[in-house]
Coordinates of C-alpha atoms in Angstrom, one line a residue:
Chain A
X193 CA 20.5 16.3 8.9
X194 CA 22.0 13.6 11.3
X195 CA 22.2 9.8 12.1
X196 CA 21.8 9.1 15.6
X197 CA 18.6 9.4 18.3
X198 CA 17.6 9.6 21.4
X199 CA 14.2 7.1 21.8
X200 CA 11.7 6.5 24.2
X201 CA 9.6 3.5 23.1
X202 CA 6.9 1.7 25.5
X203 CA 7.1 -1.5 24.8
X204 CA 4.3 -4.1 26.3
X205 CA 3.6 -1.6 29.0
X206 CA 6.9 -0.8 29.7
X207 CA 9.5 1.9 29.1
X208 CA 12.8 0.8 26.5
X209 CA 15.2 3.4 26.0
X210 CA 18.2 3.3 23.2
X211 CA 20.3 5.4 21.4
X212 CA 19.5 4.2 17.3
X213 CA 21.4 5.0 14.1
X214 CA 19.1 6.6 11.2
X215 CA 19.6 3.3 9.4
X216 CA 18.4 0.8 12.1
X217 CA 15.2 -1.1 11.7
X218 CA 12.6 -1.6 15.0
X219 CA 13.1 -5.1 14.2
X220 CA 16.7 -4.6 14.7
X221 CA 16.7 -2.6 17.7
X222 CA 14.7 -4.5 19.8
X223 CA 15.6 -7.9 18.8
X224 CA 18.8 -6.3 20.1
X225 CA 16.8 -4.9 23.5
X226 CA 16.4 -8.6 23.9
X227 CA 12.1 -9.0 22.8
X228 CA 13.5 -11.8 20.8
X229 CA 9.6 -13.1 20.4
X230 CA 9.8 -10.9 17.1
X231 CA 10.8 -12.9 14.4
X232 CA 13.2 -12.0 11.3
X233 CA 12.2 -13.5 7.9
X234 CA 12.1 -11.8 4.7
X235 CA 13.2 -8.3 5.6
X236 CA 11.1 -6.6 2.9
X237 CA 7.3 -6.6 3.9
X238 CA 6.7 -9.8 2.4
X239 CA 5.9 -12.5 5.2
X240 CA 4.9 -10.7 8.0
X241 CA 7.1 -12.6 10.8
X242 CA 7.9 -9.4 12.4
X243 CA 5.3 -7.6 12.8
X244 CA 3.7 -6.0 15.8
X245 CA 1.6 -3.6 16.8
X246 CA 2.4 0.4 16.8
X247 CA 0.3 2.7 18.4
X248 CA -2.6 -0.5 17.7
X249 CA -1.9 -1.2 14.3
X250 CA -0.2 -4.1 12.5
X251 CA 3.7 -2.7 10.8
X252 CA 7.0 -4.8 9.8
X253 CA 9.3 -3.7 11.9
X254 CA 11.5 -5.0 9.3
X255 CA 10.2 -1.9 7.0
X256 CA 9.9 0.7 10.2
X257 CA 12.6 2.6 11.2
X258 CA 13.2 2.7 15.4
X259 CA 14.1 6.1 14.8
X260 CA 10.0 6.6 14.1
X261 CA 9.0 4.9 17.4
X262 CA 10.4 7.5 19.8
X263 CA 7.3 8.0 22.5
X264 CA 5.0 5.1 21.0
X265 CA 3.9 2.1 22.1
X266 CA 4.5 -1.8 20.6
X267 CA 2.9 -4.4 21.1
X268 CA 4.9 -8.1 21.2
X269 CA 3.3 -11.1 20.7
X270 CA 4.0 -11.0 24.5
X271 CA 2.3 -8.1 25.1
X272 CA -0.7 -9.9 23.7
X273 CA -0.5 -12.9 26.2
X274 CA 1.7 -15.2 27.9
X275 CA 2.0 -19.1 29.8
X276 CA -0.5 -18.3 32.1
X277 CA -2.6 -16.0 30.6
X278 CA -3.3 -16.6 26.9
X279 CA -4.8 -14.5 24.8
X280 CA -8.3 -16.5 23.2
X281 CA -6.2 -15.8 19.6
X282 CA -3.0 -17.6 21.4
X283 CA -5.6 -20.8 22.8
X284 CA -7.3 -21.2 19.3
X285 CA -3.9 -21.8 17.6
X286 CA -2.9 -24.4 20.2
X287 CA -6.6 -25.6 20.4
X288 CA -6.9 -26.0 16.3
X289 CA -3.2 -27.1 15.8
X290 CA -2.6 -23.8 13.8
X291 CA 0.6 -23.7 14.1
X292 CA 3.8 -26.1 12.7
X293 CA 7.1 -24.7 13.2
X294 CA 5.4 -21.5 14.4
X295 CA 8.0 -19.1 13.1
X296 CA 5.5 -17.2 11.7
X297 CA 2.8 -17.5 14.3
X298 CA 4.0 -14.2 16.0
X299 CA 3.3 -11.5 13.3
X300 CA 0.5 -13.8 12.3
X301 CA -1.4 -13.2 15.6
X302 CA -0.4 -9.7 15.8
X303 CA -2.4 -9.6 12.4
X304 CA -5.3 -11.5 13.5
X305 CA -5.4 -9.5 16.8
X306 CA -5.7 -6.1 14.8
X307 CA -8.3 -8.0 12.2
X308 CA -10.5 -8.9 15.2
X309 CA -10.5 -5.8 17.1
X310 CA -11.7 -3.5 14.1
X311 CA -14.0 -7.0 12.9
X312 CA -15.3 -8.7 15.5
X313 CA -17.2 -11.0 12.8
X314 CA -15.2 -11.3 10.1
X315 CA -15.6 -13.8 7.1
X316 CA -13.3 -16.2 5.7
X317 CA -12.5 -13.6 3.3
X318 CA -12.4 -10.6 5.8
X319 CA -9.9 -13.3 7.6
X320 CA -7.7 -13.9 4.4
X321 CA -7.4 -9.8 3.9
X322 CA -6.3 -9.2 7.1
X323 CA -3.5 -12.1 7.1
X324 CA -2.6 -11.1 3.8
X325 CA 0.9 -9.9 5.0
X326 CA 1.6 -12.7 6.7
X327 CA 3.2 -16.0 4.8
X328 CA 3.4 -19.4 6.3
X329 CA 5.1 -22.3 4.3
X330 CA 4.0 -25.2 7.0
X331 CA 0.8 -25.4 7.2
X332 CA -1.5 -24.6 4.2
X333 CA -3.1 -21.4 6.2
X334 CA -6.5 -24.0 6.7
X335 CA -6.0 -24.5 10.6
X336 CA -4.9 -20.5 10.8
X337 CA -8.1 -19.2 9.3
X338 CA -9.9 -21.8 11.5
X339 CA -8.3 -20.4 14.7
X340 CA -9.1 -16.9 14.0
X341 CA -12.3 -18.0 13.6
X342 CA -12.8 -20.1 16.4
X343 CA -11.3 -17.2 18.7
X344 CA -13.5 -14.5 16.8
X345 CA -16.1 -16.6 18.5
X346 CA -14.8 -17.2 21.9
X347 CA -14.2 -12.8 21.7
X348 CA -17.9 -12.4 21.1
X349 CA -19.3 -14.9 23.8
X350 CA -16.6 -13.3 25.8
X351 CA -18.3 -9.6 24.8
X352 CA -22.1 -11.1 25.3
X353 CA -21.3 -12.7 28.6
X354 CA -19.9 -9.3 30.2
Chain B
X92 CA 21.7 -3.9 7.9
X93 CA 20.7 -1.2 5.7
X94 CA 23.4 1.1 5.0
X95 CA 24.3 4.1 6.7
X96 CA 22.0 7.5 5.6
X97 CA 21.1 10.9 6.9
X98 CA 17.9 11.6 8.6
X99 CA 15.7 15.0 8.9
X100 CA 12.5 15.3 10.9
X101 CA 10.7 18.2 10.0
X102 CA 7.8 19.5 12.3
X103 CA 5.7 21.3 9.8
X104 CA 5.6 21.3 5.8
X105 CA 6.5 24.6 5.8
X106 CA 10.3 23.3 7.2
X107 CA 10.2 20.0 4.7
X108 CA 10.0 22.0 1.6
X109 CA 13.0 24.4 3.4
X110 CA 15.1 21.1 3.8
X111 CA 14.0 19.9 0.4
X112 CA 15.1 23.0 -1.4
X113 CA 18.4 23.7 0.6
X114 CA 19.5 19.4 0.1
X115 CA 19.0 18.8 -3.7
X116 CA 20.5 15.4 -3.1
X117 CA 17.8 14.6 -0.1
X118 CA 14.7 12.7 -0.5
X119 CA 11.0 12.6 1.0
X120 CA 10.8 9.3 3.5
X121 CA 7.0 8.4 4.0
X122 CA 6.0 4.9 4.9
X123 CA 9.3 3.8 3.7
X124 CA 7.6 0.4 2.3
X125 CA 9.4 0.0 -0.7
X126 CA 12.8 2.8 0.0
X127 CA 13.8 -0.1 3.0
X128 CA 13.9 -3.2 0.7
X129 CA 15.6 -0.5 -2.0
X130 CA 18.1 0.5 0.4
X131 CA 18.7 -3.4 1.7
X132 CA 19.0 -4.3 -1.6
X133 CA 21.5 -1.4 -3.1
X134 CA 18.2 -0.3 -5.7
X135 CA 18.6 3.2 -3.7
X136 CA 22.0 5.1 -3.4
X137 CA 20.1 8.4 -2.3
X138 CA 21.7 8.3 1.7
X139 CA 19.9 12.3 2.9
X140 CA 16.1 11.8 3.4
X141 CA 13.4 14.2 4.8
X142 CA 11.2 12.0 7.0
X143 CA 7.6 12.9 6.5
X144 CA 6.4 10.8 9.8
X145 CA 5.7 14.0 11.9
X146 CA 3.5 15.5 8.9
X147 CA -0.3 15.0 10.3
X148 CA -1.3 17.7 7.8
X149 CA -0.4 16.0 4.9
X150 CA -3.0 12.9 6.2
X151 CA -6.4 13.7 5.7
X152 CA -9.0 12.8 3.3
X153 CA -11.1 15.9 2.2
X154 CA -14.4 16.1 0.3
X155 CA -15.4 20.0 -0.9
X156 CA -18.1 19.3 -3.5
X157 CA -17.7 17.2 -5.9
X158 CA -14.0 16.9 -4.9
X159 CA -12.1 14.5 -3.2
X160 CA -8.3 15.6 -2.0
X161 CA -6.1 12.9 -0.3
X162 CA -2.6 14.4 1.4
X163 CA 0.0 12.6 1.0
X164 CA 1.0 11.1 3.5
X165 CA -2.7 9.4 3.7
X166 CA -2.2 5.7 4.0
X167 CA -3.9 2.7 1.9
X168 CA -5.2 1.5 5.3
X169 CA -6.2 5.3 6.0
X170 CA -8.5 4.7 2.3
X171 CA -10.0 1.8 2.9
X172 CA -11.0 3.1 6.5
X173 CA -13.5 5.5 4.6
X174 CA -16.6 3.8 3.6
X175 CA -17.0 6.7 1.1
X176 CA -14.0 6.1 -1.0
X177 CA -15.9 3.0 -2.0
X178 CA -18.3 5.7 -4.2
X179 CA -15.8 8.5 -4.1
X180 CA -13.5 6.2 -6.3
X181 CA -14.8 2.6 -6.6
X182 CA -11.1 1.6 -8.6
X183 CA -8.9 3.0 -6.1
X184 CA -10.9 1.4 -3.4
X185 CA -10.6 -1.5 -4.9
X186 CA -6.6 -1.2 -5.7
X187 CA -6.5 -1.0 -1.7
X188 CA -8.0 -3.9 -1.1
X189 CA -5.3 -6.0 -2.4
X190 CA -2.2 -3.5 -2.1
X191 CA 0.8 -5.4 -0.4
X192 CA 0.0 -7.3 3.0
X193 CA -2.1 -5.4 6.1
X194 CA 1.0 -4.0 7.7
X195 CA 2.2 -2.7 4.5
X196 CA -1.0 -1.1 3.9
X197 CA -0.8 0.3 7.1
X198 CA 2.3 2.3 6.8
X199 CA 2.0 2.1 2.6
X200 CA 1.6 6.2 1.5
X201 CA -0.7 7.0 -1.2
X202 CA 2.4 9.7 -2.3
X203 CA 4.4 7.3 -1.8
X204 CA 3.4 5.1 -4.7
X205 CA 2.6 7.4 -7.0
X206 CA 5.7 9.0 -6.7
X207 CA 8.0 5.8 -6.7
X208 CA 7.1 5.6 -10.3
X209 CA 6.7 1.7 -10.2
X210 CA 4.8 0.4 -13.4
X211 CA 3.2 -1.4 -11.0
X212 CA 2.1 0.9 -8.5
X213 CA -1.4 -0.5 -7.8
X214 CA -3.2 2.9 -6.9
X215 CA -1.9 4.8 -10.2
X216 CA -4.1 2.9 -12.9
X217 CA -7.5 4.0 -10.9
X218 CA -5.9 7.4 -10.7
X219 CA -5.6 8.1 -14.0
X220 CA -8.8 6.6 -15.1
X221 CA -10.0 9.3 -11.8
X222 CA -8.3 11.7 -14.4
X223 CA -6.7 13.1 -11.1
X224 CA -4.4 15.6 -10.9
X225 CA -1.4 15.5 -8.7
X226 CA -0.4 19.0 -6.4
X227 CA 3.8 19.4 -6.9
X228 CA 4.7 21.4 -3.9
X229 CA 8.2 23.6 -3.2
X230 CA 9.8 26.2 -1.1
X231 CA 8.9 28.8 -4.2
X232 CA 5.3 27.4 -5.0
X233 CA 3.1 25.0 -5.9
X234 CA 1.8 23.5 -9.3
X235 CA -0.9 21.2 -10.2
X236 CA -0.2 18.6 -12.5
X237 CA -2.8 16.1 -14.5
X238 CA -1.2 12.7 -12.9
X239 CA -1.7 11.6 -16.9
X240 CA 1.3 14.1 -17.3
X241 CA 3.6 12.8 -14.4
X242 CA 5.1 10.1 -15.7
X243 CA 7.8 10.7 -18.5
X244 CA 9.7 7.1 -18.2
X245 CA 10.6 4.1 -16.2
X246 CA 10.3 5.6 -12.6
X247 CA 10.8 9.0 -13.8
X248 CA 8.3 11.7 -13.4
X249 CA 8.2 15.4 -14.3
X250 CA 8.9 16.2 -10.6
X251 CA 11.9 18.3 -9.6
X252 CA 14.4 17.3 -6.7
X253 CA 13.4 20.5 -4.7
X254 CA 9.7 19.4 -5.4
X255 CA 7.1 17.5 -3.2
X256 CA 4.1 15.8 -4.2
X257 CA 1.7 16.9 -1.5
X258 CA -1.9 15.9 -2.8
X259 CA -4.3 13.9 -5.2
X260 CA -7.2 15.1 -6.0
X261 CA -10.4 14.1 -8.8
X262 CA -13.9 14.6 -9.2
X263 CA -16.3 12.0 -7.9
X264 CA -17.4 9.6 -10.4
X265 CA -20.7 10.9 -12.0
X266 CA -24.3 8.9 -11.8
X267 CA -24.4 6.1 -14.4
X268 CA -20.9 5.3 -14.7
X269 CA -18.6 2.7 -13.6
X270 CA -15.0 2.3 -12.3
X271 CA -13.1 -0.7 -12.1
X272 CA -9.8 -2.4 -11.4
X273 CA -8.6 -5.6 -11.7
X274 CA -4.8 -6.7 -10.0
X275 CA -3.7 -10.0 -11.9
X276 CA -0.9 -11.2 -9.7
X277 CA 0.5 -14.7 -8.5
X278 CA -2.3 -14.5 -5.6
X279 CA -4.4 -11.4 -4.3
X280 CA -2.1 -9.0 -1.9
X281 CA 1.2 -9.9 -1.0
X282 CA 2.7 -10.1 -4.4
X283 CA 3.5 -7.4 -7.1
X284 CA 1.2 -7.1 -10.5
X285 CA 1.7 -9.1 -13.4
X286 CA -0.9 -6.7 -15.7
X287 CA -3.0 -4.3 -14.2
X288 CA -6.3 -2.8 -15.8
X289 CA -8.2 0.1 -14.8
X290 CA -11.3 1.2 -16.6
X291 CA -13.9 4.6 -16.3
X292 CA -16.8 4.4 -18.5
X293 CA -20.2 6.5 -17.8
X294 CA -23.4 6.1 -20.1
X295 CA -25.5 8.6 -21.3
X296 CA -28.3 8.8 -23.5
X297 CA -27.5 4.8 -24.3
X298 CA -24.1 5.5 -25.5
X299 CA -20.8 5.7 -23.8
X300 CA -19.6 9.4 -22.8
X301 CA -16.6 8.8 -20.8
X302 CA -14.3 6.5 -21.5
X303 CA -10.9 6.1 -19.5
X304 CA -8.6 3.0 -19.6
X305 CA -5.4 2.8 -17.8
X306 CA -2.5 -0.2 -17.9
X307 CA -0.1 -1.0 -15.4
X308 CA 3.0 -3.4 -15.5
X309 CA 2.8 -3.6 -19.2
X310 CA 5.4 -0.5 -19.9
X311 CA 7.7 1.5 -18.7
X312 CA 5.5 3.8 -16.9
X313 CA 1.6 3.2 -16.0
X314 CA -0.6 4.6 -19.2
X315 CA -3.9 5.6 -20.5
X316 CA -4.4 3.8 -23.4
X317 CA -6.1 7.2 -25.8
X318 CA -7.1 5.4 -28.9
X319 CA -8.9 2.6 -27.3
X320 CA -10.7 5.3 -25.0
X321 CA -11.9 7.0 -28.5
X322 CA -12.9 4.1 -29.9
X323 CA -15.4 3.6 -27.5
X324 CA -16.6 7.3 -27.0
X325 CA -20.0 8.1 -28.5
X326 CA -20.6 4.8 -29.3
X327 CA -23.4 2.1 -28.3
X328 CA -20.8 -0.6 -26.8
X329 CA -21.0 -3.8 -28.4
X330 CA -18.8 -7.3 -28.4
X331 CA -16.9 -6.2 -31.3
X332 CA -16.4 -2.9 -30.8
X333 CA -15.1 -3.5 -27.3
X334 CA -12.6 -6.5 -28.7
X335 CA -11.2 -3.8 -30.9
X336 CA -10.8 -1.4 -28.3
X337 CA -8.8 -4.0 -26.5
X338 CA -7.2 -4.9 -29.1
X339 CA -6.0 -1.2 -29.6
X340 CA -5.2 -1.0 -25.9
X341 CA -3.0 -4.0 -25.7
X342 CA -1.3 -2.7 -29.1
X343 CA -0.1 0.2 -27.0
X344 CA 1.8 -1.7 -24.7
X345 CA 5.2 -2.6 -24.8
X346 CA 6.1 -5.1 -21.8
X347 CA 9.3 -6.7 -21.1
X348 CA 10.0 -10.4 -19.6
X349 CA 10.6 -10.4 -15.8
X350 CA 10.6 -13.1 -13.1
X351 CA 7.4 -12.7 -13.1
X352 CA 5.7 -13.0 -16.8
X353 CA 6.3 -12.8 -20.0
X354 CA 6.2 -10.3 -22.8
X355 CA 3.9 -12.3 -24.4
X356 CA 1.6 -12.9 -21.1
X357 CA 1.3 -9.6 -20.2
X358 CA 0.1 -8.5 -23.8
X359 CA -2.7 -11.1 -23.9
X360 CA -3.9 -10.3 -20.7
X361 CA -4.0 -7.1 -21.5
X362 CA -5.8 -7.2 -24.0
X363 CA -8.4 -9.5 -22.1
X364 CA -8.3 -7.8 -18.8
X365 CA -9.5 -4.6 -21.3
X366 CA -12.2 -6.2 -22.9
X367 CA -13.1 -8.1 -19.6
X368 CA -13.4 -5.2 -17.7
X369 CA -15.0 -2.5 -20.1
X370 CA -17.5 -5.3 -20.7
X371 CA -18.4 -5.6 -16.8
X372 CA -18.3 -1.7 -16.9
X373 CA -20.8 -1.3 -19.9
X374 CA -23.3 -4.1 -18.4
X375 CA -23.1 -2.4 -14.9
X376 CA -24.3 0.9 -16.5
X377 CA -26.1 0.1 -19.8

């Protein structure tokens, strides 16, 4: 048994090293690394503001110990695209208006972005499984399904064209 | 901040059950879904767990026959991966579907839930009506138990502290029968069961030979509700017979009031989800 650990985690291409207590959440250890991008809401699993990708998949980091990540790799939201080079998820949700105060629009693209790359065609209701983790109290979710949509389609021209 | 606990990593089974046996006051970590909100919350005082994230060979999903085994440490989003749990157990499947959020499901264990002995564990009620049995694993042994036989009270299970639950296993569902599950819940995913009904019902010669219902969130531990499942066994199914059985099933039930329904809620929809689903059952195989 012990409480403290050596970890290795690549974040958005890059290599983050920390020394974590047993009890520390990802969330917690790298808002503290400084990716501030990941957002702290309910702590509990319930509304998905903090999520990002491990090893490709959608987690909370608010449920996942850091102790867990040592010699993975996250994924930010700014790992998935930045000023400059937006991902077709981040362009929909500006193009459709899908976000309001956009505290949530982190962990809900993260969600999206896994949806997407297992279901390059998903429905509406495909769409509302997949952000089923994820809880936004601004804008009524309509202009969020509509973005995933809308970049579902830019991703498959995208696909056809090259 | 979660408060401060002790952490072991095994590398192999072999050393979990060593580490399980030698710490009697140490737990099993999986997916950790619900033991973080516990532990934020001061629901969990256990501070020695046994992570189970290096276990690979408690993740699988295995198919020898008509068998099905899942290890432990198999994950909802690990179920719903496999196009062939949709046949292989069309209730379970289903549970999955709407179990937590997408990252919950991704990290969610299907040990995990059975053993956290919540009434409303959302993958238990298709388990038992799977009649599944559940493998109890320790540095002396193993022992298979009938998951109908697990649970003794609220979150209490027949489990000992130097024991592991290390697989589920069930026959596949036989030709001309159906398995269902319906999740009543403020909304579908995200939110935790108000009343949740599983149902197994086969057909043959034109009456019903199998009959398995299971309620969750309606006692202190998940249930198969035995006099409604004989009331419908060698019998033709008709309206009134199935309102009966319902009726029987939601007599077996003794909820409480919570946050989120009342006593009185949770008995009528019990008793409707029942005759709801056993009716879709009979019609899909009749």
């Amino acid at each position: 048994m012990s409480n403290e650990k050596n970890v290795s985690v690549i974040v958005n291409g890059s290599e983050v090293k920390f020394v974590t207590p047993s009890h520390r959440t990802l969330l917690e250890a790298l808002r503290h690394e400084g990716f501030v991008e990941i957002k702290c809401g309910c702590e509990k699993g319930d509304c998905g503001a903090c999520a990002v990708l491990l090893d490709g998949e959608p987690v909370d980091s608010c449920l996942t110990l850091a102790w867990h990540v040592d010699g993975r790799e996250v994924t930010t939201i700014k790992g998935i695209g930045h000023h400059g080079k937006a991902d077709p998820l981040q362009k929909a949700f500006i193009e459709t208006g899908a976000a309001q105060c956009g505290y949530c629009t982190p962990g809900i693209i993260i969600a999206a972005k896994s949806l997407l790359k297992d279901n390059p065609n998903p429905s509406l209701a495909d769409i509302k499984r997949g952000l089923s983790g994820n809880l936004c109290r601004c804008t009524g979710y309509t202009r969020i399904f509509e973005a995933v949509q809308l970049a579902a389609k830019e991703l498959r021209a995208e696909g056809e064209a090259a | 901040m979660l408060p401060p606990f002790d952490l072991c990593e095994p590398q192999s089974l072999a050393d979990a059950l060593q580490a399980l046996s030698k710490h009697s006051d140490a737990r099993p970590l999986a997916g950790a879904t619900n033991l973080v909100p516990d532990l934020r919350d001061k629901r969990e005082t256990c501070r020695n767990f046994i992570s189970l994230e290096a276990l690979d060979e408690l993740r699988y999903i295995k198919r020898d026959g008509g068998r099905v085994t899942l290890g432990a440490r198999t994950t909802i989003a690990d179920i719903l991966d496999d196009d062939g749990m949709k046949t292989d157990a069309p209730a379970l499947y289903a549970s999955a579907q709407i179990f937590g959020g997408a990252m919950v499901r991704t990290a969610a264990t299907i040990g995990g839930n059975i053993c956290c002995g919540s009434p409303s564990a959302d993958s238990v009620p298709p388990l038992l009506t799977l009649d599944a049995d559940v493998t109890l694993s320790s540095a002396c042994g193993e022992r298979t138990v009938p998951i109908d036989e697990f649970y003794v009270d609220y979150k209490k299970t027949v489990m000992r502290s130097d024991e592991m639950l290390t697989s589920v296993s069930w026959n596949v569902p036989p030709q001309g029968s159906a398995n269902l599950f319906y999740k009543l819940a403020r909304r579908k995913g995200d939110a935790i069961t108000v009343t949740g009904v599983a149902v197994m019902i086969a057909v043959q010669g034109g009456v019903c030979s199998t009959a398995r219902i299971a309620l969750g969130s309606v006692g202190p531990t998940i249930f198969r509700a035995g006099a409604a499942e004989d009331m419908l066994m060698g019998k033709a199914l008709s309206e009134d017979i199935i309102e009966q059985a319902a009726k029987a099933a939601a007599d077996r039930c003794s909820p409480i009031d919570d946050i989120r329904a009342g006593a009185g809620y949770r008995l009528q929809t019990a008793h409707s989800l029942t005759r709801r689903l056993v009716t879709q059952a009979w019609q899909q195989i009749a």
